[in-house]
JSON list of C-alpha atoms in Angstrom, two decimals:
[
{"chain": "A", "resi": 1, "resn": "MET", "atom": "CA", "xyz": [-0.19, -0.16, 0.01]},
{"chain": "A", "resi": 2, "resn": "THR", "atom": "CA", "xyz": [0.72, 3.63, -1.15]},
{"chain": "A", "resi": 3, "resn": "SER", "atom": "CA", "xyz": [1.24, 6.18, 2.19]},
{"chain": "A", "resi": 4, "resn": "LEU", "atom": "CA", "xyz": [-0.43, 8.89, 2.19]},
{"chain": "A", "resi": 5, "resn": "THR", "atom": "CA", "xyz": [1.28, 12.25, 1.32]},
{"chain": "A", "resi": 6, "resn": "ARG", "atom": "CA", "xyz": [0.79, 14.89, 3.58]},
{"chain": "A", "resi": 7, "resn": "GLU", "atom": "CA", "xyz": [0.96, 17.32, 0.15]},
{"chain": "A", "resi": 8, "resn": "ASP", "atom": "CA", "xyz": [-1.51, 14.12, -1.23]},
{"chain": "A", "resi": 9, "resn": "ALA", "atom": "CA", "xyz": [-3.47, 14.84, 2.14]},
{"chain": "A", "resi": 10, "resn": "ARG", "atom": "CA", "xyz": [-3.56, 18.44, 1.82]},
{"chain": "A", "resi": 11, "resn": "GLU", "atom": "CA", "xyz": [-4.42, 19.00, -1.72]},
{"chain": "A", "resi": 12, "resn": "ARG", "atom": "CA", "xyz": [-7.72, 16.62, -0.66]},
{"chain": "A", "resi": 13, "resn": "ALA", "atom": "CA", "xyz": [-8.45, 18.13, 2.26]},
{"chain": "A", "resi": 14, "resn": "GLU", "atom": "CA", "xyz": [-8.52, 21.99, 0.96]},
{"chain": "A", "resi": 15, "resn": "VAL", "atom": "CA", "xyz": [-11.75, 20.31, -2.37]},
{"chain": "A", "resi": 16, "resn": "LEU", "atom": "CA", "xyz": [-13.18, 18.03, 0.03]},
{"chain": "A", "resi": 17, "resn": "ALA", "atom": "CA", "xyz": [-15.73, 18.54, 2.70]},
{"chain": "A", "resi": 18, "resn": "VAL", "atom": "CA", "xyz": [-17.56, 14.43, 3.37]},
{"chain": "A", "resi": 19, "resn": "ASP", "atom": "CA", "xyz": [-21.33, 14.69, 4.57]},
{"chain": "A", "resi": 20, "resn": "SER", "atom": "CA", "xyz": [-21.57, 11.16, 4.87]},
{"chain": "A", "resi": 21, "resn": "TYR", "atom": "CA", "xyz": [-20.44, 7.22, 5.57]},
{"chain": "A", "resi": 22, "resn": "ASP", "atom": "CA", "xyz": [-22.79, 3.98, 4.22]},
{"chain": "A", "resi": 23, "resn": "VAL", "atom": "CA", "xyz": [-21.69, 0.93, 5.40]},
{"chain": "A", "resi": 24, "resn": "ASN", "atom": "CA", "xyz": [-23.42, -1.96, 4.22]},
{"chain": "A", "resi": 25, "resn": "LEU", "atom": "CA", "xyz": [-21.58, -5.38, 5.17]},
{"chain": "A", "resi": 26, "resn": "ASP", "atom": "CA", "xyz": [-22.70, -8.52, 4.06]},
{"chain": "A", "resi": 27, "resn": "LEU", "atom": "CA", "xyz": [-20.80, -11.28, 6.52]},
{"chain": "A", "resi": 28, "resn": "ASN", "atom": "CA", "xyz": [-23.23, -13.62, 5.07]},
{"chain": "A", "resi": 29, "resn": "LEU", "atom": "CA", "xyz": [-20.69, -14.54, 1.63]},
{"chain": "A", "resi": 30, "resn": "ASP", "atom": "CA", "xyz": [-21.39, -18.25, 0.58]},
{"chain": "A", "resi": 31, "resn": "GLY", "atom": "CA", "xyz": [-19.06, -20.29, -0.81]},
{"chain": "A", "resi": 32, "resn": "SER", "atom": "CA", "xyz": [-15.84, -17.68, 1.03]},
{"chain": "A", "resi": 33, "resn": "GLY", "atom": "CA", "xyz": [-14.93, -20.13, 3.59]},
{"chain": "A", "resi": 34, "resn": "GLY", "atom": "CA", "xyz": [-14.75, -17.76, 6.19]},
{"chain": "A", "resi": 35, "resn": "ARG", "atom": "CA", "xyz": [-12.45, -15.93, 3.81]},
{"chain": "A", "resi": 36, "resn": "TYR", "atom": "CA", "xyz": [-14.25, -13.34, 2.48]},
{"chain": "A", "resi": 37, "resn": "PHE", "atom": "CA", "xyz": [-16.92, -9.66, 3.31]},
{"chain": "A", "resi": 38, "resn": "GLY", "atom": "CA", "xyz": [-19.35, -8.05, 1.29]},
{"chain": "A", "resi": 39, "resn": "SER", "atom": "CA", "xyz": [-19.03, -3.85, 1.89]},
{"chain": "A", "resi": 40, "resn": "VAL", "atom": "CA", "xyz": [-21.19, -1.72, -0.13]},
{"chain": "A", "resi": 41, "resn": "SER", "atom": "CA", "xyz": [-19.71, 2.16, 1.24]},
{"chain": "A", "resi": 42, "resn": "THR", "atom": "CA", "xyz": [-21.72, 4.52, -0.34]},
{"chain": "A", "resi": 43, "resn": "ILE", "atom": "CA", "xyz": [-19.92, 8.43, 0.65]},
{"chain": "A", "resi": 44, "resn": "ARG", "atom": "CA", "xyz": [-21.63, 11.04, -0.19]},
{"chain": "A", "resi": 45, "resn": "PHE", "atom": "CA", "xyz": [-19.13, 14.46, -0.33]},
{"chain": "A", "resi": 46, "resn": "ASN", "atom": "CA", "xyz": [-18.43, 18.07, -1.63]},
{"chain": "A", "resi": 47, "resn": "CYS", "atom": "CA", "xyz": [-16.15, 19.31, -3.85]},
{"chain": "A", "resi": 48, "resn": "ALA", "atom": "CA", "xyz": [-14.50, 22.71, -4.04]},
{"chain": "A", "resi": 49, "resn": "ALA", "atom": "CA", "xyz": [-14.70, 22.94, -7.63]},
{"chain": "A", "resi": 50, "resn": "ALA", "atom": "CA", "xyz": [-16.52, 20.35, -9.68]},
{"chain": "A", "resi": 51, "resn": "GLY", "atom": "CA", "xyz": [-14.22, 19.03, -12.29]},
{"chain": "A", "resi": 52, "resn": "GLU", "atom": "CA", "xyz": [-11.87, 17.91, -9.90]},
{"chain": "A", "resi": 53, "resn": "SER", "atom": "CA", "xyz": [-10.16, 14.72, -9.59]},
{"chain": "A", "resi": 54, "resn": "THR", "atom": "CA", "xyz": [-8.87, 12.29, -6.78]},
{"chain": "A", "resi": 55, "resn": "PHE", "atom": "CA", "xyz": [-9.63, 9.62, -5.19]},
{"chain": "A", "resi": 56, "resn": "VAL", "atom": "CA", "xyz": [-10.61, 7.18, -2.35]},
{"chain": "A", "resi": 57, "resn": "ASP", "atom": "CA", "xyz": [-8.63, 4.00, 0.09]},
{"chain": "A", "resi": 58, "resn": "ILE", "atom": "CA", "xyz": [-10.08, 0.99, -0.07]},
{"chain": "A", "resi": 59, "resn": "ALA", "atom": "CA", "xyz": [-8.76, -2.36, 0.19]},
{"chain": "A", "resi": 60, "resn": "ALA", "atom": "CA", "xyz": [-10.49, -4.51, -1.73]},
{"chain": "A", "resi": 61, "resn": "HIS", "atom": "CA", "xyz": [-9.95, -8.04, -2.80]},
{"chain": "A", "resi": 62, "resn": "GLU", "atom": "CA", "xyz": [-11.95, -7.16, -5.72]},
{"chain": "A", "resi": 63, "resn": "ILE", "atom": "CA", "xyz": [-13.71, -4.17, -6.51]},
{"chain": "A", "resi": 64, "resn": "ARG", "atom": "CA", "xyz": [-16.94, -5.47, -8.40]},
{"chain": "A", "resi": 65, "resn": "SER", "atom": "CA", "xyz": [-18.87, -1.75, -8.67]},
{"chain": "A", "resi": 66, "resn": "ALA", "atom": "CA", "xyz": [-18.17, 2.21, -8.09]},
{"chain": "A", "resi": 67, "resn": "THR", "atom": "CA", "xyz": [-20.53, 4.94, -9.53]},
{"chain": "A", "resi": 68, "resn": "LEU", "atom": "CA", "xyz": [-19.53, 8.60, -9.11]},
{"chain": "A", "resi": 69, "resn": "ASN", "atom": "CA", "xyz": [-23.02, 10.15, -9.07]},
{"chain": "A", "resi": 70, "resn": "GLY", "atom": "CA", "xyz": [-24.60, 7.53, -11.09]},
{"chain": "A", "resi": 71, "resn": "ARG", "atom": "CA", "xyz": [-21.84, 7.36, -13.57]},
{"chain": "A", "resi": 72, "resn": "SER", "atom": "CA", "xyz": [-20.06, 2.77, -13.49]},
{"chain": "A", "resi": 73, "resn": "ILE", "atom": "CA", "xyz": [-16.07, 3.56, -12.79]},
{"chain": "A", "resi": 74, "resn": "ASP", "atom": "CA", "xyz": [-14.60, 1.14, -14.69]},
{"chain": "A", "resi": 75, "resn": "PRO", "atom": "CA", "xyz": [-12.20, -0.47, -12.03]},
{"chain": "A", "resi": 76, "resn": "ALA", "atom": "CA", "xyz": [-10.21, -2.11, -14.17]},
{"chain": "A", "resi": 77, "resn": "SER", "atom": "CA", "xyz": [-8.60, 0.88, -14.87]},
{"chain": "A", "resi": 78, "resn": "ALA", "atom": "CA", "xyz": [-9.58, 2.68, -12.52]},
{"chain": "A", "resi": 79, "resn": "PHE", "atom": "CA", "xyz": [-8.32, 0.65, -9.12]},
{"chain": "A", "resi": 80, "resn": "SER", "atom": "CA", "xyz": [-4.84, 0.13, -7.45]},
{"chain": "A", "resi": 81, "resn": "PRO", "atom": "CA", "xyz": [-4.52, -2.85, -5.55]},
{"chain": "A", "resi": 82, "resn": "VAL", "atom": "CA", "xyz": [-0.91, -1.23, -5.25]},
{"chain": "A", "resi": 83, "resn": "THR", "atom": "CA", "xyz": [-1.86, 2.01, -3.50]},
{"chain": "A", "resi": 84, "resn": "ARG", "atom": "CA", "xyz": [-5.30, 0.62, -2.68]},
{"chain": "A", "resi": 85, "resn": "ARG", "atom": "CA", "xyz": [-6.80, 3.97, -3.87]},
{"chain": "A", "resi": 86, "resn": "LEU", "atom": "CA", "xyz": [-9.63, 3.96, -6.54]},
{"chain": "A", "resi": 87, "resn": "THR", "atom": "CA", "xyz": [-10.05, 7.92, -8.82]},
{"chain": "A", "resi": 88, "resn": "LEU", "atom": "CA", "xyz": [-11.66, 9.41, -8.97]},
{"chain": "A", "resi": 89, "resn": "SER", "atom": "CA", "xyz": [-12.56, 12.03, -12.39]},
{"chain": "A", "resi": 90, "resn": "ASP", "atom": "CA", "xyz": [-14.36, 14.49, -13.06]},
{"chain": "A", "resi": 91, "resn": "LEU", "atom": "CA", "xyz": [-15.79, 15.38, -9.87]},
{"chain": "A", "resi": 92, "resn": "ALA", "atom": "CA", "xyz": [-19.25, 17.49, -9.12]},
{"chain": "A", "resi": 93, "resn": "GLU", "atom": "CA", "xyz": [-19.35, 20.09, -6.15]},
{"chain": "A", "resi": 94, "resn": "GLN", "atom": "CA", "xyz": [-21.58, 17.52, -4.58]},
{"chain": "A", "resi": 95, "resn": "ASN", "atom": "CA", "xyz": [-20.57, 13.52, -4.98]},
{"chain": "A", "resi": 96, "resn": "GLU", "atom": "CA", "xyz": [-22.13, 10.51, -4.22]},
{"chain": "A", "resi": 97, "resn": "LEU", "atom": "CA", "xyz": [-19.88, 7.71, -4.20]},
{"chain": "A", "resi": 98, "resn": "SER", "atom": "CA", "xyz": [-21.08, 4.11, -3.94]},
{"chain": "A", "resi": 99, "resn": "VAL", "atom": "CA", "xyz": [-18.78, 0.72, -4.01]},
{"chain": "A", "resi": 100, "resn": "ASP", "atom": "CA", "xyz": [-18.97, -2.24, -3.51]},
{"chain": "A", "resi": 101, "resn": "ALA", "atom": "CA", "xyz": [-16.42, -4.63, -3.21]},
{"chain": "A", "resi": 102, "resn": "VAL", "atom": "CA", "xyz": [-15.47, -7.92, -1.06]},
{"chain": "A", "resi": 103, "resn": "MET", "atom": "CA", "xyz": [-13.77, -7.20, 1.71]},
{"chain": "A", "resi": 104, "resn": "LYS", "atom": "CA", "xyz": [-11.13, -9.87, 3.03]},
{"chain": "A", "resi": 105, "resn": "TYR", "atom": "CA", "xyz": [-11.01, -11.09, 6.47]},
{"chain": "A", "resi": 106, "resn": "SER", "atom": "CA", "xyz": [-8.07, -9.71, 8.73]},
{"chain": "A", "resi": 107, "resn": "HIS", "atom": "CA", "xyz": [-6.17, -11.58, 10.75]},
{"chain": "A", "resi": 108, "resn": "ASP", "atom": "CA", "xyz": [-3.93, -9.25, 12.59]},
{"chain": "A", "resi": 109, "resn": "GLY", "atom": "CA", "xyz": [-6.37, -7.12, 14.33]},
{"chain": "A", "resi": 110, "resn": "GLU", "atom": "CA", "xyz": [-6.45, -4.29, 12.08]},
{"chain": "A", "resi": 111, "resn": "GLY", "atom": "CA", "xyz": [-9.26, -4.10, 9.45]},
{"chain": "A", "resi": 112, "resn": "LEU", "atom": "CA", "xyz": [-12.80, -5.77, 10.38]},
{"chain": "A", "resi": 113, "resn": "HIS", "atom": "CA", "xyz": [-10.68, -8.85, 11.71]},
{"chain": "A", "resi": 114, "resn": "ARG", "atom": "CA", "xyz": [-11.89, -12.87, 12.10]},
{"chain": "A", "resi": 115, "resn": "SER", "atom": "CA", "xyz": [-11.62, -15.42, 14.55]},
{"chain": "A", "resi": 116, "resn": "VAL", "atom": "CA", "xyz": [-12.34, -19.41, 15.77]},
{"chain": "A", "resi": 117, "resn": "ASP", "atom": "CA", "xyz": [-12.23, -19.74, 18.98]},
{"chain": "A", "resi": 118, "resn": "PRO", "atom": "CA", "xyz": [-11.44, -22.88, 19.00]},
{"chain": "A", "resi": 119, "resn": "ALA", "atom": "CA", "xyz": [-12.84, -23.79, 22.88]},
{"chain": "A", "resi": 120, "resn": "ASP", "atom": "CA", "xyz": [-16.66, -23.14, 20.97]},
{"chain": "A", "resi": 121, "resn": "GLY", "atom": "CA", "xyz": [-16.28, -22.98, 17.87]},
{"chain": "A", "resi": 122, "resn": "GLN", "atom": "CA", "xyz": [-17.83, -19.62, 17.39]},
{"chain": "A", "resi": 123, "resn": "ALA", "atom": "CA", "xyz": [-16.59, -17.46, 14.98]},
{"chain": "A", "resi": 124, "resn": "TYR", "atom": "CA", "xyz": [-16.07, -13.51, 16.25]},
{"chain": "A", "resi": 125, "resn": "LEU", "atom": "CA", "xyz": [-15.42, -10.76, 14.00]},
{"chain": "A", "resi": 126, "resn": "TYR", "atom": "CA", "xyz": [-14.47, -6.63, 15.24]},
{"chain": "A", "resi": 127, "resn": "ALA", "atom": "CA", "xyz": [-13.58, -4.22, 13.33]},
{"chain": "A", "resi": 128, "resn": "MET", "atom": "CA", "xyz": [-10.46, -1.80, 13.34]},
{"chain": "A", "resi": 129, "resn": "SER", "atom": "CA", "xyz": [-9.92, 1.63, 12.10]},
{"chain": "A", "resi": 130, "resn": "PHE", "atom": "CA", "xyz": [-7.19, 2.98, 13.72]},
{"chain": "A", "resi": 131, "resn": "LEU", "atom": "CA", "xyz": [-4.89, 4.68, 11.54]},
{"chain": "A", "resi": 132, "resn": "ASP", "atom": "CA", "xyz": [-4.82, 3.56, 7.97]},
{"chain": "A", "resi": 133, "resn": "ALA", "atom": "CA", "xyz": [-7.04, 0.25, 8.35]},
{"chain": "A", "resi": 134, "resn": "ALA", "atom": "CA", "xyz": [-10.71, 1.53, 8.12]},
{"chain": "A", "resi": 135, "resn": "PRO", "atom": "CA", "xyz": [-10.21, 1.00, 3.88]},
{"chain": "A", "resi": 136, "resn": "ARG", "atom": "CA", "xyz": [-9.33, -2.52, 4.52]},
{"chain": "A", "resi": 137, "resn": "TRP", "atom": "CA", "xyz": [-13.03, -2.98, 5.77]},
{"chain": "A", "resi": 138, "resn": "PHE", "atom": "CA", "xyz": [-14.98, -0.06, 3.90]},
{"chain": "A", "resi": 139, "resn": "ALA", "atom": "CA", "xyz": [-14.07, 2.81, 0.89]},
{"chain": "A", "resi": 140, "resn": "CYS", "atom": "CA", "xyz": [-13.65, 5.76, 2.61]},
{"chain": "A", "resi": 141, "resn": "PHE", "atom": "CA", "xyz": [-11.40, 9.15, 2.38]},
{"chain": "A", "resi": 142, "resn": "ASP", "atom": "CA", "xyz": [-9.09, 7.87, 5.03]},
{"chain": "A", "resi": 143, "resn": "GLN", "atom": "CA", "xyz": [-7.27, 10.87, 6.87]},
{"chain": "A", "resi": 144, "resn": "PRO", "atom": "CA", "xyz": [-8.36, 12.73, 10.13]},
{"chain": "A", "resi": 145, "resn": "ASP", "atom": "CA", "xyz": [-9.80, 16.14, 8.38]},
{"chain": "A", "resi": 146, "resn": "LEU", "atom": "CA", "xyz": [-12.40, 14.69, 6.26]},
{"chain": "A", "resi": 147, "resn": "LYS", "atom": "CA", "xyz": [-13.84, 12.83, 8.64]},
{"chain": "A", "resi": 148, "resn": "ALA", "atom": "CA", "xyz": [-17.98, 12.37, 8.93]},
{"chain": "A", "resi": 149, "resn": "PRO", "atom": "CA", "xyz": [-20.73, 10.46, 10.76]},
{"chain": "A", "resi": 150, "resn": "VAL", "atom": "CA", "xyz": [-21.20, 6.42, 9.51]},
{"chain": "A", "resi": 151, "resn": "THR", "atom": "CA", "xyz": [-23.85, 4.24, 9.83]},
{"chain": "A", "resi": 152, "resn": "ILE", "atom": "CA", "xyz": [-23.32, 0.71, 10.00]},
{"chain": "A", "resi": 153, "resn": "ASP", "atom": "CA", "xyz": [-26.49, -1.97, 8.26]},
{"chain": "A", "resi": 154, "resn": "VAL", "atom": "CA", "xyz": [-24.85, -5.67, 9.05]},
{"chain": "A", "resi": 155, "resn": "ARG", "atom": "CA", "xyz": [-26.19, -8.78, 7.69]},
{"chain": "A", "resi": 156, "resn": "CYS", "atom": "CA", "xyz": [-25.23, -11.58, 9.54]},
{"chain": "A", "resi": 157, "resn": "PRO", "atom": "CA", "xyz": [-25.78, -15.14, 10.33]},
{"chain": "A", "resi": 158, "resn": "ALA", "atom": "CA", "xyz": [-29.86, -14.98, 12.11]},
{"chain": "A", "resi": 159, "resn": "ASP", "atom": "CA", "xyz": [-27.87, -16.66, 15.20]},
{"chain": "A", "resi": 160, "resn": "TRP", "atom": "CA", "xyz": [-25.37, -13.71, 16.14]},
{"chain": "A", "resi": 161, "resn": "HIS", "atom": "CA", "xyz": [-25.38, -10.47, 18.51]},
{"chain": "A", "resi": 162, "resn": "VAL", "atom": "CA", "xyz": [-23.81, -7.68, 16.58]},
{"chain": "A", "resi": 163, "resn": "ALA", "atom": "CA", "xyz": [-22.91, -4.40, 19.28]},
{"chain": "A", "resi": 164, "resn": "GLY", "atom": "CA", "xyz": [-20.56, -1.64, 18.60]},
{"chain": "A", "resi": 165, "resn": "ASN", "atom": "CA", "xyz": [-19.92, 1.65, 20.17]},
{"chain": "A", "resi": 166, "resn": "GLY", "atom": "CA", "xyz": [-23.28, 2.72, 19.93]},
{"chain": "A", "resi": 167, "resn": "PRO", "atom": "CA", "xyz": [-26.64, 1.92, 20.28]},
{"chain": "A", "resi": 168, "resn": "ALA", "atom": "CA", "xyz": [-27.20, -1.23, 17.68]},
{"chain": "A", "resi": 169, "resn": "GLN", "atom": "CA", "xyz": [-30.38, -2.07, 16.31]},
{"chain": "A", "resi": 170, "resn": "GLN", "atom": "CA", "xyz": [-31.82, -5.33, 15.72]},
{"chain": "A", "resi": 171, "resn": "HIS", "atom": "CA", "xyz": [-33.98, -5.22, 13.05]},
{"chain": "A", "resi": 172, "resn": "ASP", "atom": "CA", "xyz": [-34.59, -9.12, 11.89]},
{"chain": "A", "resi": 173, "resn": "ALA", "atom": "CA", "xyz": [-32.78, -12.57, 12.43]},
{"chain": "A", "resi": 174, "resn": "GLY", "atom": "CA", "xyz": [-29.44, -11.87, 10.84]},
{"chain": "A", "resi": 175, "resn": "ARG", "atom": "CA", "xyz": [-29.76, -7.94, 10.38]},
{"chain": "A", "resi": 176, "resn": "TRP", "atom": "CA", "xyz": [-27.83, -4.72, 12.38]},
{"chain": "A", "resi": 177, "resn": "THR", "atom": "CA", "xyz": [-27.83, -1.86, 12.08]}
]
């Protein structure tokens, strides 16, 4: 992964203001053997000058689709797994970006960490966004001066319980916000 340089961060912060992040996690990916999960991120943000370009941070295993203001972005040409950046071109003053990705669970304690307890055979997950770990579980502008409220919607096995550092609400078996 390419580190965010001071210059990149300064340039991005000068032109962007992030309004919100909506993150939808699908922890039920069939056939992944507990290796992958789905992550759909919708980011609403403003740009100081229409026509500008920037990038969003995402450490995806695969980007299934991406749209900016209803316009498709080709992940094959706009996403670099080396830099973990998805290029966003021709920004409007008000923007909505949606990125649908397959992400890898982490096993090093950062990102969305998954482990199986040998004592009970149950899977346990927790998310860590410290330093540069947030892009390992959702697309974001990962720098301190581009913060915004985040809402999270989780689809998981029906017998799981979801908890967070804010109130969680169960809507039905296997769906929490």
